[in-house]
């Protein structure tokens, strides 16, 4: 994809974000755009970052991100988000590559991240990934176990800075079902804020096919790949 296409696509996505945000009385500037670059070359990612319109790079695999990060221009200071399933044995690499980990979905992973971060004496912003679709093919902690994972992170993982929740909508064309899953994630966030007396500013939900529905339900961070870069190259 040529540079002009990426720039135009990002502008179109931003326009769509602004339009749907306005329709529900939300400030579009409060909605972060994460460019999902799985399967895309570094050159395309760099061009997206240079537009100044994206708020982060989203990668699904540690090894792919590591290879890309080695060729990333040092002057492009933009956060990298881990948005894919993170195995415990990749935790050390992940905290050296990423600025935010959106896919913490079990106590064991949180504990390993805490142990690794303690060694580096560093703080990692994280989101808890929740399986809001109920689909077995999706990762994420079940909704009824989010409370215990939140408690674990807040009480036993001082090097993890909990920002909020992340979820992936169901694979369906039924907008009502998609909206319901996003609304559920918002309600879980609100419950956690009340029960633990904390502020969780981020709700990461919505991708190329459903981000407008997600924004209507309160998303603060949309993860867009295909609508920016086109189909994956590999």
PDB file of C-alpha atoms in Angstrom:
ATOM      1  CA  UNK A   1       0.000   0.000   0.000  1.00  0.00           C
ATOM      2  CA  UNK A   2       1.360   3.416  -0.958  1.00  0.00           C
ATOM      3  CA  UNK A   3       1.884   6.200   1.553  1.00  0.00           C
ATOM      4  CA  UNK A   4      -1.021   8.294   0.299  1.00  0.00           C
ATOM      5  CA  UNK A   5      -3.424   5.376   0.793  1.00  0.00           C
ATOM      6  CA  UNK A   6      -2.389   4.905   4.426  1.00  0.00           C
ATOM      7  CA  UNK A   7      -2.744   8.619   5.122  1.00  0.00           C
ATOM      8  CA  UNK A   8      -6.148   8.744   3.427  1.00  0.00           C
ATOM      9  CA  UNK A   9      -7.363   5.633   5.239  1.00  0.00           C
ATOM     10  CA  UNK A  10      -6.356   7.025   8.623  1.00  0.00           C
ATOM     11  CA  UNK A  11      -8.124  10.290   7.854  1.00  0.00           C
ATOM     12  CA  UNK A  12     -11.268   8.356   6.910  1.00  0.00           C
ATOM     13  CA  UNK A  13     -11.121   6.334  10.131  1.00  0.00           C
ATOM     14  CA  UNK A  14     -10.657   9.517  12.171  1.00  0.00           C
ATOM     15  CA  UNK A  15     -13.654  11.068  10.421  1.00  0.00           C
ATOM     16  CA  UNK A  16     -15.775   8.026  11.234  1.00  0.00           C
ATOM     17  CA  UNK A  17     -14.645   8.155  14.869  1.00  0.00           C
ATOM     18  CA  UNK A  18     -15.547  11.850  15.065  1.00  0.00           C
ATOM     19  CA  UNK A  19     -18.952  11.295  13.483  1.00  0.00           C
ATOM     20  CA  UNK A  20     -20.042   8.457  15.737  1.00  0.00           C
ATOM     21  CA  UNK A  21     -18.614  10.176  18.834  1.00  0.00           C
ATOM     22  CA  UNK A  22     -20.617  13.303  18.048  1.00  0.00           C
ATOM     23  CA  UNK A  23     -23.767  11.214  17.615  1.00  0.00           C
ATOM     24  CA  UNK A  24     -23.554  10.081  21.245  1.00  0.00           C
ATOM     25  CA  UNK A  25     -22.202  13.309  22.707  1.00  0.00           C
ATOM     26  CA  UNK A  26     -18.620  12.140  23.185  1.00  0.00           C
ATOM     27  CA  UNK A  27     -15.360  13.993  22.564  1.00  0.00           C
ATOM     28  CA  UNK A  28     -13.550  12.240  19.670  1.00  0.00           C
ATOM     29  CA  UNK A  29     -10.214  13.459  21.020  1.00  0.00           C
ATOM     30  CA  UNK A  30     -10.742  11.166  24.019  1.00  0.00           C
ATOM     31  CA  UNK A  31     -10.770   8.095  21.757  1.00  0.00           C
ATOM     32  CA  UNK A  32      -7.315   6.690  20.996  1.00  0.00           C
ATOM     33  CA  UNK A  33      -6.556   5.128  17.622  1.00  0.00           C
ATOM     34  CA  UNK A  34      -4.230   2.123  17.811  1.00  0.00           C
ATOM     35  CA  UNK A  35      -2.921   1.012  14.402  1.00  0.00           C
ATOM     36  CA  UNK A  36      -2.796  -2.786  14.358  1.00  0.00           C
ATOM     37  CA  UNK A  37       0.180  -3.789  12.242  1.00  0.00           C
ATOM     38  CA  UNK A  38       0.188  -7.584  12.404  1.00  0.00           C
ATOM     39  CA  UNK A  39       1.526  -8.886   9.095  1.00  0.00           C
ATOM     40  CA  UNK A  40       2.435  -5.405   7.862  1.00  0.00           C
ATOM     41  CA  UNK A  41       5.953  -4.201   6.963  1.00  0.00           C
ATOM     42  CA  UNK A  42       7.796  -1.676   9.100  1.00  0.00           C
ATOM     43  CA  UNK A  43       7.661   0.828   6.244  1.00  0.00           C
ATOM     44  CA  UNK A  44       3.865   0.918   6.342  1.00  0.00           C
ATOM     45  CA  UNK A  45       3.879   1.256  10.132  1.00  0.00           C
ATOM     46  CA  UNK A  46       6.331   4.153   9.936  1.00  0.00           C
ATOM     47  CA  UNK A  47       4.135   5.966   7.426  1.00  0.00           C
ATOM     48  CA  UNK A  48       1.112   5.532   9.691  1.00  0.00           C
ATOM     49  CA  UNK A  49       3.057   6.906  12.650  1.00  0.00           C
ATOM     50  CA  UNK A  50       4.321   9.870  10.643  1.00  0.00           C
ATOM     51  CA  UNK A  51       0.770  11.066   9.959  1.00  0.00           C
ATOM     52  CA  UNK A  52       0.570  12.119  13.588  1.00  0.00           C
ATOM     53  CA  UNK A  53      -2.993  10.791  13.739  1.00  0.00           C
ATOM     54  CA  UNK A  54      -2.451   7.487  15.538  1.00  0.00           C
ATOM     55  CA  UNK A  55      -1.924   7.049  19.253  1.00  0.00           C
ATOM     56  CA  UNK A  56      -0.061   3.765  19.222  1.00  0.00           C
ATOM     57  CA  UNK A  57       1.108   0.677  17.355  1.00  0.00           C
ATOM     58  CA  UNK A  58      -0.631  -2.621  18.128  1.00  0.00           C
ATOM     59  CA  UNK A  59       1.145  -5.938  17.635  1.00  0.00           C
ATOM     60  CA  UNK A  60      -0.156  -9.460  18.252  1.00  0.00           C
ATOM     61  CA  UNK A  61       3.046 -11.487  18.447  1.00  0.00           C
ATOM     62  CA  UNK A  62       6.141 -10.884  20.544  1.00  0.00           C
ATOM     63  CA  UNK A  63       8.605 -12.284  17.995  1.00  0.00           C
ATOM     64  CA  UNK A  64       7.171 -10.280  15.101  1.00  0.00           C
ATOM     65  CA  UNK A  65       7.176  -7.114  17.187  1.00  0.00           C
ATOM     66  CA  UNK A  66      10.762  -7.727  18.315  1.00  0.00           C
ATOM     67  CA  UNK A  67      11.977  -8.015  14.723  1.00  0.00           C
ATOM     68  CA  UNK A  68      10.117  -4.860  13.707  1.00  0.00           C
ATOM     69  CA  UNK A  69      11.245  -2.857  16.732  1.00  0.00           C
ATOM     70  CA  UNK A  70      14.874  -3.431  15.761  1.00  0.00           C
ATOM     71  CA  UNK A  71      14.231  -1.440  12.565  1.00  0.00           C
ATOM     72  CA  UNK A  72      12.018   1.232  14.126  1.00  0.00           C
ATOM     73  CA  UNK A  73      13.281   4.835  13.725  1.00  0.00           C
ATOM     74  CA  UNK A  74      14.363   6.139  17.116  1.00  0.00           C
ATOM     75  CA  UNK A  75      12.861   9.565  16.417  1.00  0.00           C
ATOM     76  CA  UNK A  76       9.352   8.102  16.128  1.00  0.00           C
ATOM     77  CA  UNK A  77       8.351   8.035  19.777  1.00  0.00           C
ATOM     78  CA  UNK A  78       4.983   6.290  19.802  1.00  0.00           C
ATOM     79  CA  UNK A  79       3.679   3.685  22.277  1.00  0.00           C
ATOM     80  CA  UNK A  80       3.695   0.019  21.265  1.00  0.00           C
ATOM     81  CA  UNK A  81       0.787  -2.051  22.579  1.00  0.00           C
ATOM     82  CA  UNK A  82       0.787  -5.813  22.983  1.00  0.00           C
ATOM     83  CA  UNK A  83      -2.751  -6.789  21.974  1.00  0.00           C
ATOM     84  CA  UNK A  84      -2.378 -10.519  21.274  1.00  0.00           C
ATOM     85  CA  UNK A  85      -2.266 -13.515  23.585  1.00  0.00           C
ATOM     86  CA  UNK A  86       0.862 -13.353  25.730  1.00  0.00           C
ATOM     87  CA  UNK A  87       2.470 -16.589  26.882  1.00  0.00           C
ATOM     88  CA  UNK A  88       4.209 -16.508  30.244  1.00  0.00           C
ATOM     89  CA  UNK A  89       7.536 -17.564  28.747  1.00  0.00           C
ATOM     90  CA  UNK A  90       7.479 -14.438  26.547  1.00  0.00           C
ATOM     91  CA  UNK A  91       6.888 -12.041  29.445  1.00  0.00           C
ATOM     92  CA  UNK A  92      10.509 -10.908  29.753  1.00  0.00           C
ATOM     93  CA  UNK A  93      10.732 -10.075  26.054  1.00  0.00           C
ATOM     94  CA  UNK A  94       7.335  -8.387  26.085  1.00  0.00           C
ATOM     95  CA  UNK A  95       8.228  -5.896  28.800  1.00  0.00           C
ATOM     96  CA  UNK A  96      11.354  -4.931  26.878  1.00  0.00           C
ATOM     97  CA  UNK A  97       9.453  -4.335  23.631  1.00  0.00           C
ATOM     98  CA  UNK A  98       6.063  -2.923  24.599  1.00  0.00           C
ATOM     99  CA  UNK A  99       4.910   0.188  26.418  1.00  0.00           C
ATOM    100  CA  UNK A 100       1.451  -1.218  27.212  1.00  0.00           C
ATOM    101  CA  UNK A 101       0.216  -4.804  27.547  1.00  0.00           C
ATOM    102  CA  UNK A 102      -3.500  -5.040  26.813  1.00  0.00           C
ATOM    103  CA  UNK A 103      -3.846  -8.810  27.116  1.00  0.00           C
ATOM    104  CA  UNK A 104      -3.340  -9.764  30.773  1.00  0.00           C
ATOM    105  CA  UNK A 105      -5.906 -12.531  31.214  1.00  0.00           C
ATOM    106  CA  UNK A 106      -4.828 -14.722  34.140  1.00  0.00           C
ATOM    107  CA  UNK A 107      -3.212 -14.574  37.572  1.00  0.00           C
ATOM    108  CA  UNK A 108      -0.164 -16.545  36.489  1.00  0.00           C
ATOM    109  CA  UNK A 109       0.699 -14.105  33.700  1.00  0.00           C
ATOM    110  CA  UNK A 110       0.219 -11.135  36.003  1.00  0.00           C
ATOM    111  CA  UNK A 111       2.522 -12.756  38.559  1.00  0.00           C
ATOM    112  CA  UNK A 112       5.250 -13.497  36.007  1.00  0.00           C
ATOM    113  CA  UNK A 113       5.074  -9.959  34.628  1.00  0.00           C
ATOM    114  CA  UNK A 114       5.369  -8.606  38.169  1.00  0.00           C
ATOM    115  CA  UNK A 115       8.433 -10.772  38.831  1.00  0.00           C
ATOM    116  CA  UNK A 116      10.138  -9.653  35.623  1.00  0.00           C
ATOM    117  CA  UNK A 117       9.296  -5.992  36.158  1.00  0.00           C
ATOM    118  CA  UNK A 118      10.640  -6.145  39.706  1.00  0.00           C
ATOM    119  CA  UNK A 119      14.033  -7.157  38.310  1.00  0.00           C
ATOM    120  CA  UNK A 120      13.997  -4.201  35.909  1.00  0.00           C
ATOM    121  CA  UNK A 121      12.442  -1.921  38.566  1.00  0.00           C
ATOM    122  CA  UNK A 122       9.957  -0.710  35.976  1.00  0.00           C
ATOM    123  CA  UNK A 123       6.220  -0.033  35.779  1.00  0.00           C
ATOM    124  CA  UNK A 124       4.088  -1.506  32.980  1.00  0.00           C
ATOM    125  CA  UNK A 125       0.639  -0.111  32.116  1.00  0.00           C
ATOM    126  CA  UNK A 126      -1.719  -3.042  31.527  1.00  0.00           C
ATOM    127  CA  UNK A 127      -5.294  -3.862  30.634  1.00  0.00           C
ATOM    128  CA  UNK A 128      -7.180  -6.983  31.608  1.00  0.00           C
ATOM    129  CA  UNK A 129      -8.467  -8.867  28.572  1.00  0.00           C
ATOM    130  CA  UNK A 130     -11.977 -10.188  29.105  1.00  0.00           C
ATOM    131  CA  UNK A 131     -13.674 -12.797  26.940  1.00  0.00           C
ATOM    132  CA  UNK A 132     -16.859 -10.844  26.276  1.00  0.00           C
ATOM    133  CA  UNK A 133     -17.980 -12.923  23.287  1.00  0.00           C
ATOM    134  CA  UNK A 134     -18.189 -16.245  25.087  1.00  0.00           C
ATOM    135  CA  UNK A 135     -16.455 -17.846  22.102  1.00  0.00           C
ATOM    136  CA  UNK A 136     -14.035 -20.660  22.935  1.00  0.00           C
ATOM    137  CA  UNK A 137     -11.716 -19.502  20.147  1.00  0.00           C
ATOM    138  CA  UNK A 138     -11.141 -16.167  21.899  1.00  0.00           C
ATOM    139  CA  UNK A 139      -8.662 -15.501  24.671  1.00  0.00           C
ATOM    140  CA  UNK A 140      -9.508 -13.487  27.751  1.00  0.00           C
ATOM    141  CA  UNK A 141     -10.536 -14.154  31.319  1.00  0.00           C
ATOM    142  CA  UNK A 142     -14.204 -15.078  31.846  1.00  0.00           C
ATOM    143  CA  UNK A 143     -16.306 -12.134  33.090  1.00  0.00           C
ATOM    144  CA  UNK A 144     -17.006 -13.801  36.442  1.00  0.00           C
ATOM    145  CA  UNK A 145     -13.268 -13.992  37.227  1.00  0.00           C
ATOM    146  CA  UNK A 146     -12.306 -10.402  36.392  1.00  0.00           C
ATOM    147  CA  UNK A 147     -12.895  -9.257  39.968  1.00  0.00           C
ATOM    148  CA  UNK A 148     -10.373 -11.731  41.428  1.00  0.00           C
ATOM    149  CA  UNK A 149      -7.727 -10.885  38.814  1.00  0.00           C
ATOM    150  CA  UNK A 150      -8.203  -7.181  39.480  1.00  0.00           C
ATOM    151  CA  UNK A 151      -7.783  -7.779  43.209  1.00  0.00           C
ATOM    152  CA  UNK A 152      -4.633  -9.806  42.560  1.00  0.00           C
ATOM    153  CA  UNK A 153      -3.078  -7.070  40.408  1.00  0.00           C
ATOM    154  CA  UNK A 154      -3.985  -4.253  42.792  1.00  0.00           C
ATOM    155  CA  UNK A 155      -2.760  -6.065  45.914  1.00  0.00           C
ATOM    156  CA  UNK A 156       0.150  -8.185  44.718  1.00  0.00           C
ATOM    157  CA  UNK A 157       1.482  -6.594  41.519  1.00  0.00           C
ATOM    158  CA  UNK A 158       2.723  -3.079  42.349  1.00  0.00           C
ATOM    159  CA  UNK A 159       4.714  -2.911  39.108  1.00  0.00           C
ATOM    160  CA  UNK A 160       1.554  -3.344  37.020  1.00  0.00           C
ATOM    161  CA  UNK A 161      -0.427  -0.148  36.475  1.00  0.00           C
ATOM    162  CA  UNK A 162      -3.988  -1.218  35.710  1.00  0.00           C
ATOM    163  CA  UNK A 163      -5.542   1.163  33.174  1.00  0.00           C
ATOM    164  CA  UNK A 164      -8.743  -0.667  32.282  1.00  0.00           C
ATOM    165  CA  UNK A 165     -10.177  -3.527  30.253  1.00  0.00           C
ATOM    166  CA  UNK A 166      -9.871  -4.906  26.740  1.00  0.00           C
ATOM    167  CA  UNK A 167     -12.299  -7.089  24.825  1.00  0.00           C
ATOM    168  CA  UNK A 168     -13.002  -8.489  21.365  1.00  0.00           C
ATOM    169  CA  UNK A 169     -16.568  -8.493  20.109  1.00  0.00           C
ATOM    170  CA  UNK A 170     -18.278 -11.650  18.810  1.00  0.00           C
ATOM    171  CA  UNK A 171     -17.778 -12.725  15.215  1.00  0.00           C
ATOM    172  CA  UNK A 172     -21.240 -11.910  13.903  1.00  0.00           C
ATOM    173  CA  UNK A 173     -23.150  -9.412  11.804  1.00  0.00           C
ATOM    174  CA  UNK A 174     -25.731  -8.953  14.555  1.00  0.00           C
ATOM    175  CA  UNK A 175     -25.108  -5.404  15.738  1.00  0.00           C
ATOM    176  CA  UNK A 176     -27.288  -5.852  18.805  1.00  0.00           C
ATOM    177  CA  UNK A 177     -25.217  -8.822  19.985  1.00  0.00           C
ATOM    178  CA  UNK A 178     -21.969  -6.934  19.334  1.00  0.00           C
ATOM    179  CA  UNK A 179     -23.245  -3.894  21.194  1.00  0.00           C
ATOM    180  CA  UNK A 180     -24.370  -6.032  24.130  1.00  0.00           C
ATOM    181  CA  UNK A 181     -20.910  -7.549  24.512  1.00  0.00           C
ATOM    182  CA  UNK A 182     -19.289  -4.106  24.555  1.00  0.00           C
ATOM    183  CA  UNK A 183     -21.887  -2.793  26.998  1.00  0.00           C
ATOM    184  CA  UNK A 184     -21.114  -5.726  29.275  1.00  0.00           C
ATOM    185  CA  UNK A 185     -17.424  -4.806  29.315  1.00  0.00           C
ATOM    186  CA  UNK A 186     -18.318  -1.217  30.199  1.00  0.00           C
ATOM    187  CA  UNK A 187     -20.500  -2.402  33.064  1.00  0.00           C
ATOM    188  CA  UNK A 188     -17.708  -4.651  34.366  1.00  0.00           C
ATOM    189  CA  UNK A 189     -15.356  -1.663  34.344  1.00  0.00           C
ATOM    190  CA  UNK A 190     -17.877   0.465  36.215  1.00  0.00           C
ATOM    191  CA  UNK A 191     -18.370  -2.284  38.807  1.00  0.00           C
ATOM    192  CA  UNK A 192     -14.623  -2.601  39.367  1.00  0.00           C
ATOM    193  CA  UNK A 193     -14.276   1.151  39.763  1.00  0.00           C
ATOM    194  CA  UNK A 194     -17.018   1.158  42.385  1.00  0.00           C
ATOM    195  CA  UNK A 195     -15.902  -1.947  44.271  1.00  0.00           C
ATOM    196  CA  UNK A 196     -12.201  -1.071  44.412  1.00  0.00           C
ATOM    197  CA  UNK A 197     -12.646   2.711  44.487  1.00  0.00           C
ATOM    198  CA  UNK A 198     -10.283   3.176  41.545  1.00  0.00           C
ATOM    199  CA  UNK A 199     -10.309   4.960  38.206  1.00  0.00           C
ATOM    200  CA  UNK A 200      -9.989   2.758  35.111  1.00  0.00           C
ATOM    201  CA  UNK A 201      -9.766   5.262  32.260  1.00  0.00           C
ATOM    202  CA  UNK A 202      -9.406   2.846  29.339  1.00  0.00           C
ATOM    203  CA  UNK A 203     -11.881   0.590  27.558  1.00  0.00           C
ATOM    204  CA  UNK A 204     -10.110  -0.981  24.584  1.00  0.00           C
ATOM    205  CA  UNK A 205     -12.783  -2.371  22.293  1.00  0.00           C
ATOM    206  CA  UNK A 206     -13.642  -2.109  18.637  1.00  0.00           C
ATOM    207  CA  UNK A 207     -11.812  -3.159  15.477  1.00  0.00           C
ATOM    208  CA  UNK A 208     -12.224  -2.395  11.767  1.00  0.00           C
ATOM    209  CA  UNK A 209     -15.670  -3.991  11.472  1.00  0.00           C
ATOM    210  CA  UNK A 210     -17.238  -2.879  14.750  1.00  0.00           C
ATOM    211  CA  UNK A 211     -15.416   0.149  16.182  1.00  0.00           C
ATOM    212  CA  UNK A 212     -18.372   2.470  15.648  1.00  0.00           C
ATOM    213  CA  UNK A 213     -20.570   0.203  17.774  1.00  0.00           C
ATOM    214  CA  UNK A 214     -17.809   0.096  20.393  1.00  0.00           C
ATOM    215  CA  UNK A 215     -17.566   3.888  20.557  1.00  0.00           C
ATOM    216  CA  UNK A 216     -21.301   4.134  21.149  1.00  0.00           C
ATOM    217  CA  UNK A 217     -20.823   1.814  24.129  1.00  0.00           C
ATOM    218  CA  UNK A 218     -17.937   3.786  25.635  1.00  0.00           C
ATOM    219  CA  UNK A 219     -14.732   2.608  23.980  1.00  0.00           C
ATOM    220  CA  UNK A 220     -11.755   4.884  24.654  1.00  0.00           C
ATOM    221  CA  UNK A 221      -9.325   2.947  22.477  1.00  0.00           C
ATOM    222  CA  UNK A 222     -10.049   1.329  19.095  1.00  0.00           C
ATOM    223  CA  UNK A 223      -7.678  -1.170  17.482  1.00  0.00           C
ATOM    224  CA  UNK A 224      -7.755  -0.746  13.707  1.00  0.00           C
ATOM    225  CA  UNK A 225      -5.754  -2.802  11.221  1.00  0.00           C
ATOM    226  CA  UNK A 226      -7.392  -3.546   7.885  1.00  0.00           C
ATOM    227  CA  UNK A 227      -9.168  -0.192   7.609  1.00  0.00           C
ATOM    228  CA  UNK A 228      -5.757   1.511   7.812  1.00  0.00           C
ATOM    229  CA  UNK A 229      -3.340  -0.863   6.093  1.00  0.00           C
ATOM    230  CA  UNK A 230      -5.586  -3.008   3.930  1.00  0.00           C
ATOM    231  CA  UNK A 231      -5.256  -6.805   3.944  1.00  0.00           C
ATOM    232  CA  UNK A 232      -2.313  -8.382   5.732  1.00  0.00           C
ATOM    233  CA  UNK A 233       0.726  -9.027   3.576  1.00  0.00           C
ATOM    234  CA  UNK A 234       1.656 -12.188   5.487  1.00  0.00           C
TER     235      UNK A 234
END
